[in-house]
Amino acid sequence: MSFFKSIILSFSTFSAIPMPRIEWNSKNMRYMMCTFPLVGALIALFCAAFVIFAQYLTGIHKNLSPTLLALIFTLIPVFISGGIHLDGFMDTCDALASHASREKKLEILKDSHSGAFAILGCVLYFLSYFVLSLEVFRRPLHLISLLPLFSIFMISRILSAFAVSTFPIAKDSGLVHTFASATIKNFTALWCSFWLILISMLLIYFFNFLGIALVATSLSIFCLYFLVAVRNFGGITGDTAGWFVQICEISALAVFVVMVCVK
């Protein structure tokens, strides 16, 4: 029952999907990080459904604009997640661009106002994601060939949950500190490791070098996440976690486009 309540809390926190109201306590939150990747699975499911629908529309309207399809594909993760990770991405861009002391950077993360570098980072992110998505939709759509790309929505959240259970926490307050305090850290780390290994093996087995490239990219960004968070903030926060998820996903999209779409 606690696992089911943790699922509800994960979706109510990390998605825009309406969920029943559940009390926030250590018992209900103990498996919350374990269920966090399910939000990524839902995003992947919506993306797959959209591709199937796009295939159907393309069959009816031969001149259907790939620009429109790419735009919708770009917005799906934001609509499902409610933009929570994008908010952290923007705050982290502001803090990193300040080149200030660690204490000042942590203050910037808490500031509710968006600075110039947050806006610039957001614009560049969406522009890059849209252009990369456009390359995907310029080709004939095949759902199976896109499955490796969709898996990244889960992998990014598996790694993020693993970080909460293993990485140092920058502050003694905030969401990440609350999650880390409530979660069963050893179990969460093992759970995330199991699913990461399983998904990675499936990607490599079925998609060969593409699978290897996507897994290697995700792990490389994960290592970068650790270095950036510890060096600049003394550990991870909710904002840096959002920054990691966004960077991991767009990096995987770029690798996918280079290996599959660019010829």
Rosetta silent file (secondary structure, phi, psi, omega in degrees, C-alpha in Angstrom):
SEQUENCE: MSFFKSIILSFSTFSAIPMPRIEWNSKNMRYMMCTFPLVGALIALFCAAFVIFAQYLTGIHKNLSPTLLALIFTLIPVFISGGIHLDGFMDTCDALASHASREKKLEILKDSHSGAFAILGCVLYFLSYFVLSLEVFRRPLHLISLLPLFSIFMISRILSAFAVSTFPIAKDSGLVHTFASATIKNFTALWCSFWLILISMLLIYFFNFLGIALVATSLSIFCLYFLVAVRNFGGITGDTAGWFVQICEISALAVFVVMVCVK
SCORE:     score description
SCORE:     0.000 S_00000001
   1 L     0.000  -37.190  178.443    0.000    0.000    0.000 S_00000001
   2 H   -64.195  -36.182  179.472    2.895    2.373    0.752 S_00000001
   3 H   -64.795  -41.682  179.210    4.310    1.695   -2.718 S_00000001
   4 H   -64.984  -40.681  177.750    0.991    2.620   -4.323 S_00000001
   5 H   -66.733  -33.366  176.803    0.806    5.817   -2.281 S_00000001
   6 H   -65.601  -35.258  176.108    4.365    6.631   -3.331 S_00000001
   7 H   -62.084  -45.845  179.431    3.257    6.341   -6.961 S_00000001
   8 H   -60.771  -43.461  179.359    0.464    8.828   -6.325 S_00000001
   9 H   -65.516  -37.892  178.361    2.873   11.229   -4.618 S_00000001
  10 H   -62.483  -45.495 -178.153    5.372   10.909   -7.473 S_00000001
  11 H   -72.101  -33.327  178.423    2.779   11.755  -10.103 S_00000001
  12 H   -71.951  -26.455 -178.781    1.279   14.570   -8.042 S_00000001
  13 H   -89.744  -43.773 -169.697    4.759   16.087   -7.552 S_00000001
  14 H  -107.786   11.616  176.571    6.507   15.441  -10.861 S_00000001
  15 L  -144.929  168.617  177.340    3.641   15.572  -13.336 S_00000001
  16 L   -96.928   10.901 -179.864    0.602   17.650  -14.184 S_00000001
  17 L   -75.287  125.844  178.301   -1.662   14.581  -14.003 S_00000001
  18 L   -61.882  131.895 -178.476   -4.479   15.110  -11.448 S_00000001
  19 L  -133.139  157.248  175.224   -4.052   12.654   -8.567 S_00000001
  20 L   -61.263  153.547  179.550   -5.868   11.894   -5.291 S_00000001
  21 L   -78.994  124.019 -179.827   -4.664   13.835   -2.267 S_00000001
  22 L  -122.650  139.946  179.826   -2.232   11.778   -0.165 S_00000001
  23 L   -66.434  134.419  176.828   -0.668   12.806    3.135 S_00000001
  24 L   -83.831  101.576  174.333    3.006   13.732    2.897 S_00000001
  25 L  -143.741  168.529 -174.578    4.743   11.619    5.523 S_00000001
  26 H   -61.783  -32.070 -179.989    7.827    9.422    5.694 S_00000001
  27 H   -67.888  -45.604 -178.844    5.787    6.225    5.345 S_00000001
  28 H   -73.642  -22.261 -174.806    4.064    7.293    2.137 S_00000001
  29 H   -97.321   -3.047 -171.189    7.258    8.802    0.692 S_00000001
  30 L   -63.083  -29.185  178.773    9.676    5.940    1.368 S_00000001
  31 L  -109.164   15.532 -173.606    9.353    4.530   -2.178 S_00000001
  32 H   -61.640  -42.162  179.416    8.711    7.845   -3.913 S_00000001
  33 H   -69.937  -28.409  176.874   12.056    7.948   -5.699 S_00000001
  34 H   -67.109  -32.848 -176.670   11.601    4.347   -6.832 S_00000001
  35 H   -92.971   -9.257  178.867    8.344    5.294   -8.548 S_00000001
  36 L   -53.485  -42.279  179.355    9.624    8.574  -10.006 S_00000001
  37 H   -61.362  -17.778  177.734   10.743    6.874  -13.299 S_00000001
  38 H   -64.085  -28.292  174.784    7.117    5.880  -13.916 S_00000001
  39 H   -63.285  -40.573  175.458    6.475    9.522  -14.806 S_00000001
  40 H   -63.479  -37.282  177.755    9.095    9.092  -17.532 S_00000001
  41 H   -63.669  -37.993  178.182    7.344    5.927  -18.660 S_00000001
  42 H   -66.308  -41.640  177.116    4.102    7.889  -19.004 S_00000001
  43 H   -61.438  -43.737  178.142    5.842   10.562  -21.094 S_00000001
  44 H   -60.305  -39.562  179.616    7.308    7.815  -23.288 S_00000001
  45 H   -64.737  -42.510  178.153    3.826    6.314  -23.672 S_00000001
  46 H   -65.469  -39.851  178.171    2.360    9.657  -24.749 S_00000001
  47 H   -64.101  -41.508  178.526    5.207   10.168  -27.212 S_00000001
  48 H   -64.440  -42.201  178.496    4.649    6.700  -28.677 S_00000001
  49 H   -63.394  -38.134  178.912    0.904    7.344  -28.973 S_00000001
  50 H   -65.745  -40.574  178.989    1.629   10.639  -30.706 S_00000001
  51 H   -63.489  -41.829  177.559    3.958    8.954  -33.215 S_00000001
  52 H   -61.847  -43.406  178.404    1.277    6.363  -34.014 S_00000001
  53 H   -64.667  -39.780  178.833   -1.249    9.167  -34.478 S_00000001
  54 H   -64.748  -38.745  176.356    1.235   11.097  -36.634 S_00000001
  55 H   -60.344  -41.984  179.265    1.773    8.008  -38.788 S_00000001
  56 H   -64.098  -45.638 -179.994   -1.981    7.799  -39.283 S_00000001
  57 H   -65.450  -38.351  179.374   -2.295   11.476  -40.198 S_00000001
  58 H   -64.141  -33.661  177.362    0.670   11.273  -42.550 S_00000001
  59 H   -67.260  -29.267  179.329   -1.036    8.396  -44.329 S_00000001
  60 H   -85.691  -46.983 -178.348   -4.091   10.570  -44.878 S_00000001
  61 L  -112.875  100.976 -175.950   -2.366   13.881  -45.564 S_00000001
  62 L   -62.647  -27.601 -176.407    0.846   13.287  -47.487 S_00000001
  63 L   -99.680   24.059  179.167    1.894   16.926  -47.107 S_00000001
  64 L   -60.520  130.189 -174.116    1.466   17.079  -43.325 S_00000001
  65 L   -68.974  122.238  174.154    4.009   19.543  -41.966 S_00000001
  66 H   -66.601  -21.370  178.220    6.856   17.922  -39.991 S_00000001
  67 H   -63.657  -44.007  178.562    7.296   21.317  -38.309 S_00000001
  68 H   -64.406  -43.230  179.647    3.933   20.984  -36.590 S_00000001
  69 H   -63.120  -42.021  179.478    4.694   17.419  -35.526 S_00000001
  70 H   -64.480  -37.071  179.300    8.084   18.454  -34.143 S_00000001
  71 H   -64.377  -46.328  179.560    6.486   21.294  -32.192 S_00000001
  72 H   -63.914  -42.144  179.508    3.953   18.995  -30.540 S_00000001
  73 H   -61.791  -37.065  178.862    6.655   16.422  -29.801 S_00000001
  74 H   -65.526  -35.395 -174.574    8.760   19.141  -28.153 S_00000001
  75 H   -86.442  -19.234 -176.962    5.902   20.196  -25.893 S_00000001
  76 H   -55.215  -51.152 -179.676    4.692   16.740  -24.785 S_00000001
  77 H   -60.839  -33.208  179.998    7.293   16.269  -22.000 S_00000001
  78 H   -70.213  -43.569 -179.980    6.608   19.783  -20.695 S_00000001
  79 H   -64.214  -41.421 -178.515    2.841   19.292  -20.625 S_00000001
  80 H   -71.329  -42.622 -177.748    3.089   15.922  -18.851 S_00000001
  81 H   -79.554  -15.232 -176.908    5.719   17.015  -16.321 S_00000001
  82 L    76.174    9.205  178.008    4.093   20.381  -15.737 S_00000001
  83 L    78.063   12.167 -176.094    7.434   22.068  -16.407 S_00000001
  84 H   -63.761  -38.549  179.988    8.827   21.216  -12.970 S_00000001
  85 H   -75.525  -33.164  178.020   12.211   20.105  -14.334 S_00000001
  86 H   -65.292  -35.356  176.672   12.379   23.056  -16.715 S_00000001
  87 H   -61.360  -45.372  177.429   11.953   25.385  -13.739 S_00000001
  88 H   -65.480  -37.502  177.339   14.973   23.804  -12.063 S_00000001
  89 H   -59.699  -45.635 -178.693   16.917   23.965  -15.313 S_00000001
  90 H   -65.561  -44.768  179.178   16.309   27.700  -15.595 S_00000001
  91 H   -62.040  -40.088 -179.727   17.246   28.420  -11.977 S_00000001
  92 H   -68.417  -37.897  175.240   20.437   26.394  -12.331 S_00000001
  93 H   -58.683  -43.426  177.933   21.367   28.225  -15.540 S_00000001
  94 H   -60.979  -46.359 -176.727   21.016   31.491  -13.653 S_00000001
  95 H   -66.409  -44.613 -178.512   23.130   30.273  -10.753 S_00000001
  96 H   -66.525  -36.422 -178.100   25.900   28.786  -12.890 S_00000001
  97 H   -73.491  -15.555 -178.671   26.100   31.868  -15.099 S_00000001
  98 H   -72.024  -27.029 -176.771   26.548   34.131  -12.070 S_00000001
  99 L    53.517   30.754 -178.711   30.073   32.778  -11.377 S_00000001
 100 L   -91.272 -174.633  177.423   29.445   33.843   -7.787 S_00000001
 101 L   -69.372  165.643 -179.959   30.342   32.121   -4.541 S_00000001
 102 H   -58.675  -43.063 -178.946   28.664   28.863   -3.557 S_00000001
 103 H   -62.582  -41.672  179.502   26.469   30.646   -1.012 S_00000001
 104 H   -66.858  -38.785  178.699   25.352   33.210   -3.589 S_00000001
 105 H   -63.075  -39.869  178.117   24.569   30.492   -6.122 S_00000001
 106 H   -66.204  -33.954  175.986   22.368   28.721   -3.581 S_00000001
 107 H   -66.522  -39.257  179.196   20.571   32.007   -2.951 S_00000001
 108 H   -63.269  -38.074  178.318   19.976   32.407   -6.686 S_00000001
 109 H   -61.139  -33.505 -178.204   18.407   28.941   -6.790 S_00000001
 110 H   -82.328  -16.369 -177.820   15.911   30.036   -4.140 S_00000001
 111 L   -67.661  127.453 -178.171   15.065   33.302   -5.912 S_00000001
 112 L   -76.832  -11.801  179.836   11.589   33.106   -7.445 S_00000001
 113 L   -86.957  146.241  178.435   12.516   35.622  -10.162 S_00000001
 114 L   -94.827  124.911  178.771   13.951   34.486  -13.497 S_00000001
 115 L   -84.994  179.298 -177.500   17.178   36.183  -14.539 S_00000001
 116 H   -61.560  -39.182 -177.326   18.460   36.885  -18.024 S_00000001
 117 H   -74.025  -26.337  174.261   20.458   33.654  -18.215 S_00000001
 118 H   -66.273  -46.209  178.652   17.443   31.614  -17.158 S_00000001
 119 H   -64.042  -45.628  179.629   15.402   33.065  -20.028 S_00000001
 120 H   -61.073  -44.528  179.013   18.292   32.677  -22.463 S_00000001
 121 H   -61.803  -40.610  179.556   18.859   29.077  -21.381 S_00000001
 122 H   -65.328  -44.488 -179.843   15.163   28.266  -21.763 S_00000001
 123 H   -62.856  -46.968 -179.647   14.950   29.818  -25.244 S_00000001
 124 H   -64.060  -36.920  179.750   18.087   28.027  -26.427 S_00000001
 125 H   -63.223  -51.802 -177.947   16.855   24.745  -24.934 S_00000001
 126 H   -66.342  -37.452  178.166   13.485   24.815  -26.693 S_00000001
 127 H   -62.997  -45.042  179.624   14.998   26.031  -29.945 S_00000001
 128 H   -65.831  -43.639 -179.060   17.554   23.220  -29.902 S_00000001
 129 H   -63.811  -40.754 -179.876   15.000   20.588  -28.888 S_00000001
 130 H   -65.781  -45.571 -179.270   12.608   21.724  -31.617 S_00000001
 131 H   -62.979  -42.324  178.294   15.270   21.711  -34.367 S_00000001
 132 H   -64.772  -41.909  178.119   16.461   18.253  -33.311 S_00000001
 133 H   -63.752  -35.408  178.840   12.858   16.981  -33.197 S_00000001
 134 H   -61.783  -36.967  176.752   12.293   18.412  -36.660 S_00000001
 135 H   -64.209  -35.247  178.223   15.098   16.219  -37.965 S_00000001
 136 H   -65.049  -43.136 -173.992   13.331   13.201  -36.470 S_00000001
 137 H   -87.280   -1.430  171.814   10.019   14.020  -38.155 S_00000001
 138 L   -75.240  -19.970 -178.970   11.538   14.777  -41.546 S_00000001
 139 L   -92.742  163.253  170.197   12.033   11.036  -41.952 S_00000001
 140 L   -60.313  134.997 -174.790    9.357    8.354  -42.377 S_00000001
 141 L   -83.505  128.659  174.881    8.111    7.559  -38.883 S_00000001
 142 L  -132.457  114.090 -173.154    8.733    4.070  -37.494 S_00000001
 143 H   -56.716  -43.361 -176.913    7.706    3.553  -33.896 S_00000001
 144 H   -60.152  -40.854 -178.055   10.188    0.737  -33.230 S_00000001
 145 H   -69.140  -19.381 -179.751   13.145    2.836  -34.356 S_00000001
 146 H   -93.021   -7.951 -178.279   12.099    5.612  -31.947 S_00000001
 147 H   -57.937  -39.491  177.339   11.835    3.393  -28.866 S_00000001
 148 H   -58.695  -37.633  179.242   15.472    4.022  -27.825 S_00000001
 149 H   -66.195  -42.674 -179.010   14.749    7.751  -27.779 S_00000001
 150 H   -65.445  -30.341 -178.117   11.607    7.290  -25.679 S_00000001
 151 H   -64.063  -21.154 -177.641   13.516    5.172  -23.135 S_00000001
 152 H   -65.500  -28.461  177.952   15.565    8.223  -22.167 S_00000001
 153 H   -62.803  -31.783  175.160   12.578    9.692  -20.344 S_00000001
 154 H   -81.225  -43.624 -176.457   12.832    6.772  -17.942 S_00000001
 155 H   -60.997  -42.721 -179.170   16.630    6.607  -17.836 S_00000001
 156 H   -60.709  -37.561 -179.111   16.984   10.293  -16.918 S_00000001
 157 H   -80.610  -29.744  173.304   14.592    9.836  -13.994 S_00000001
 158 H   -63.056  -46.170  179.456   16.165    6.558  -12.887 S_00000001
 159 H   -66.639  -37.618  178.262   19.532    8.304  -12.681 S_00000001
 160 H   -64.297  -42.394  177.610   17.986   11.303  -10.943 S_00000001
 161 H   -65.740  -39.466  177.068   16.400    9.055   -8.318 S_00000001
 162 H   -60.782  -39.643  179.845   19.705    7.203   -7.891 S_00000001
 163 H   -63.735  -40.027  179.565   21.415   10.552   -7.296 S_00000001
 164 H   -61.260  -33.526 -177.459   18.953   11.471   -4.547 S_00000001
 165 H   -88.157   -8.593 -174.745   19.807    8.250   -2.713 S_00000001
 166 H  -130.786  -32.393 -175.638   23.592    8.489   -3.159 S_00000001
 167 L   -78.430  155.553  173.045   24.807   12.037   -3.908 S_00000001
 168 L   -66.091  146.418  179.628   25.509   14.649   -1.223 S_00000001
 169 E   -98.833  132.302 -173.124   22.634   17.069   -0.595 S_00000001
 170 L   -71.440  -32.852 -173.559   23.518   20.754   -0.813 S_00000001
 171 L  -129.960  158.313  176.333   21.016   22.037    1.750 S_00000001
 172 L   -91.147   20.678  178.054   19.308   20.874    4.919 S_00000001
 173 L  -149.650  174.053  179.355   15.983   21.992    3.496 S_00000001
 174 L    98.343  171.868 -174.806   14.064   21.785    0.242 S_00000001
 175 H   -64.323  -45.779 -177.216   12.385   19.004   -1.697 S_00000001
 176 H   -61.880  -40.837  177.456   15.482   16.914   -2.406 S_00000001
 177 H   -62.744  -39.992  178.128   16.439   16.950    1.274 S_00000001
 178 H   -63.959  -45.184  179.850   12.873   15.908    2.152 S_00000001
 179 H   -64.667  -44.915 -178.075   12.904   13.091   -0.422 S_00000001
 180 H   -64.541  -34.444 -179.444   16.375   11.896    0.600 S_00000001
 181 H   -72.493  -33.274 -175.616   15.393   11.872    4.276 S_00000001
 182 H   -87.666  -28.645 -173.418   12.209    9.900    3.674 S_00000001
 183 L   -74.913  154.068  172.475   13.419    7.405    1.068 S_00000001
 184 L   -85.115   98.986 -165.849   14.995    4.027    1.862 S_00000001
 185 H   -63.020  -47.533 -178.349   18.328    4.913    0.294 S_00000001
 186 H   -62.831  -43.563  179.223   19.928    1.489   -0.098 S_00000001
 187 H   -63.753  -44.280 -179.503   16.759   -0.029   -1.531 S_00000001
 188 H   -61.590  -43.005  179.805   16.261    2.925   -3.890 S_00000001
 189 H   -63.088  -43.047  179.140   19.856    2.714   -5.138 S_00000001
 190 H   -67.419  -42.329  178.941   19.528   -1.027   -5.782 S_00000001
 191 H   -59.698  -48.638 -179.903   16.108   -0.616   -7.401 S_00000001
 192 H   -65.546  -38.065  179.191   17.362    2.107   -9.740 S_00000001
 193 H   -63.494  -41.736  179.819   20.516    0.132  -10.551 S_00000001
 194 H   -60.724  -48.904 -177.067   18.453   -2.917  -11.506 S_00000001
 195 H   -70.596  -33.828  177.198   16.196   -0.993  -13.881 S_00000001
 196 H   -65.228  -45.052  178.811   19.062    0.980  -15.354 S_00000001
 197 H   -63.677  -43.709 -178.885   21.016   -2.185  -16.098 S_00000001
 198 H   -62.342  -49.766 -179.102   17.939   -3.930  -17.522 S_00000001
 199 H   -64.621  -39.439  179.601   16.959   -1.055  -19.822 S_00000001
 200 H   -63.823  -42.415  179.064   20.579   -0.541  -20.887 S_00000001
 201 H   -63.751  -40.636  178.932   20.978   -4.227  -21.757 S_00000001
 202 H   -65.675  -41.408  178.495   17.765   -4.171  -23.800 S_00000001
 203 H   -62.345  -46.104 -177.810   18.871   -1.046  -25.654 S_00000001
 204 H   -68.352  -38.610 -177.862   22.277   -2.486  -26.437 S_00000001
 205 H   -67.602  -44.178 -173.785   20.888   -5.907  -27.412 S_00000001
 206 H   -90.067  -24.944 -173.574   18.186   -4.629  -29.771 S_00000001
 207 H  -123.895    8.239  170.882   19.764   -1.417  -31.072 S_00000001
 208 H    52.118 -122.019 -173.367   23.500   -2.166  -30.942 S_00000001
 209 H   -64.672  -31.697  176.401   25.694    0.926  -31.323 S_00000001
 210 H   -63.666  -44.204  177.765   22.766    3.316  -30.948 S_00000001
 211 H   -61.430  -43.906  178.486   21.925    1.716  -27.611 S_00000001
 212 H   -60.682  -44.243 -178.219   25.545    1.913  -26.495 S_00000001
 213 H   -63.803  -41.431 -179.150   25.733    5.586  -27.511 S_00000001
 214 H   -68.667  -41.538  178.426   22.538    6.525  -25.659 S_00000001
 215 H   -65.618  -45.121 -179.690   23.554    4.705  -22.478 S_00000001
 216 H   -62.638  -39.670  178.302   27.071    6.169  -22.609 S_00000001
 217 H   -63.295  -46.315 -179.516   25.654    9.663  -23.167 S_00000001
 218 H   -61.266  -43.649 -179.862   23.274    9.359  -20.214 S_00000001
 219 H   -68.580  -35.101  177.783   26.024    8.111  -17.898 S_00000001
 220 H   -65.799  -43.701  177.480   28.394   10.838  -19.068 S_00000001
 221 H   -65.047  -34.301  177.972   25.815   13.541  -18.327 S_00000001
 222 H   -63.714  -43.264  177.153   25.214   11.861  -14.956 S_00000001
 223 H   -64.891  -40.834  177.014   28.921   12.147  -14.104 S_00000001
 224 H   -61.820  -40.194  177.347   28.881   15.769  -15.272 S_00000001
 225 H   -56.441  -46.884  179.261   25.858   16.345  -13.024 S_00000001
 226 H   -60.364  -47.893 -176.992   27.790   15.105   -9.997 S_00000001
 227 H   -64.574  -45.270 -179.449   30.801   17.278  -10.763 S_00000001
 228 H   -64.810  -44.590 -177.021   28.776   20.430  -11.473 S_00000001
 229 H   -65.435  -46.943 -177.297   26.528   19.989   -8.425 S_00000001
 230 H   -69.192  -43.568 -176.798   29.318   19.270   -5.948 S_00000001
 231 H   -67.060  -41.386 -173.211   31.718   21.893   -7.281 S_00000001
 232 H   -93.963  -29.166 -173.896   29.201   24.717   -7.533 S_00000001
 233 H  -125.142   -6.285 -177.166   26.635   23.932   -4.834 S_00000001
 234 L    80.630    7.535 -178.929   28.223   21.399   -2.492 S_00000001
 235 L   153.171 -171.976 -176.798   25.694   18.774   -3.574 S_00000001
 236 E   -93.134  154.937  172.784   22.412   18.361   -5.398 S_00000001
 237 L  -132.939  177.559  176.097   19.196   20.328   -4.995 S_00000001
 238 H   -62.894  -35.202  179.819   15.770   20.076   -6.569 S_00000001
 239 H   -69.396  -43.578  179.350   16.808   22.649   -9.154 S_00000001
 240 H   -66.726  -30.319  176.230   20.003   20.849  -10.154 S_00000001
 241 H   -63.921  -41.804  176.610   17.981   17.635  -10.432 S_00000001
 242 H   -64.871  -39.940  177.089   15.692   19.372  -12.937 S_00000001
 243 H   -58.558  -44.155 -179.415   18.746   20.694  -14.785 S_00000001
 244 H   -63.139  -47.065 -178.045   20.105   17.156  -15.075 S_00000001
 245 H   -57.952  -45.226 -178.560   16.859   15.673  -16.405 S_00000001
 246 H   -67.113  -43.820 -179.136   16.579   18.326  -19.125 S_00000001
 247 H   -66.026  -40.160 -179.994   20.247   18.126  -20.155 S_00000001
 248 H   -61.969  -43.509 -175.691   20.177   14.319  -20.202 S_00000001
 249 H   -71.169  -41.907 -179.274   17.122   14.205  -22.446 S_00000001
 250 H   -73.084  -30.887  176.731   18.239   16.793  -24.983 S_00000001
 251 H   -65.977  -42.003  177.655   21.731   15.236  -25.148 S_00000001
 252 H   -64.697  -38.930  177.140   20.198   11.845  -25.912 S_00000001
 253 H   -62.259  -41.577  179.217   17.993   13.433  -28.568 S_00000001
 254 H   -63.350  -42.747  178.689   21.069   15.012  -30.174 S_00000001
 255 H   -63.741  -42.895  179.218   22.903   11.677  -30.215 S_00000001
 256 H   -59.919  -45.365 -179.405   19.857    9.965  -31.706 S_00000001
 257 H   -63.245  -44.398 -178.831   19.580   12.559  -34.478 S_00000001
 258 H   -63.914  -40.369 -174.510   23.274   12.337  -35.328 S_00000001
 259 H   -84.769  -26.987 -172.955   23.304    8.540  -35.451 S_00000001
 260 H  -111.785  -40.850 -168.621   19.909    7.876  -37.048 S_00000001
 261 H   -95.822  -32.000 -176.318   18.612   10.948  -38.853 S_00000001
 262 L   -86.690  120.320 -179.502   21.646   12.729  -40.278 S_00000001
 263 L  -134.578    0.000    0.000   22.916   11.110  -43.462 S_00000001
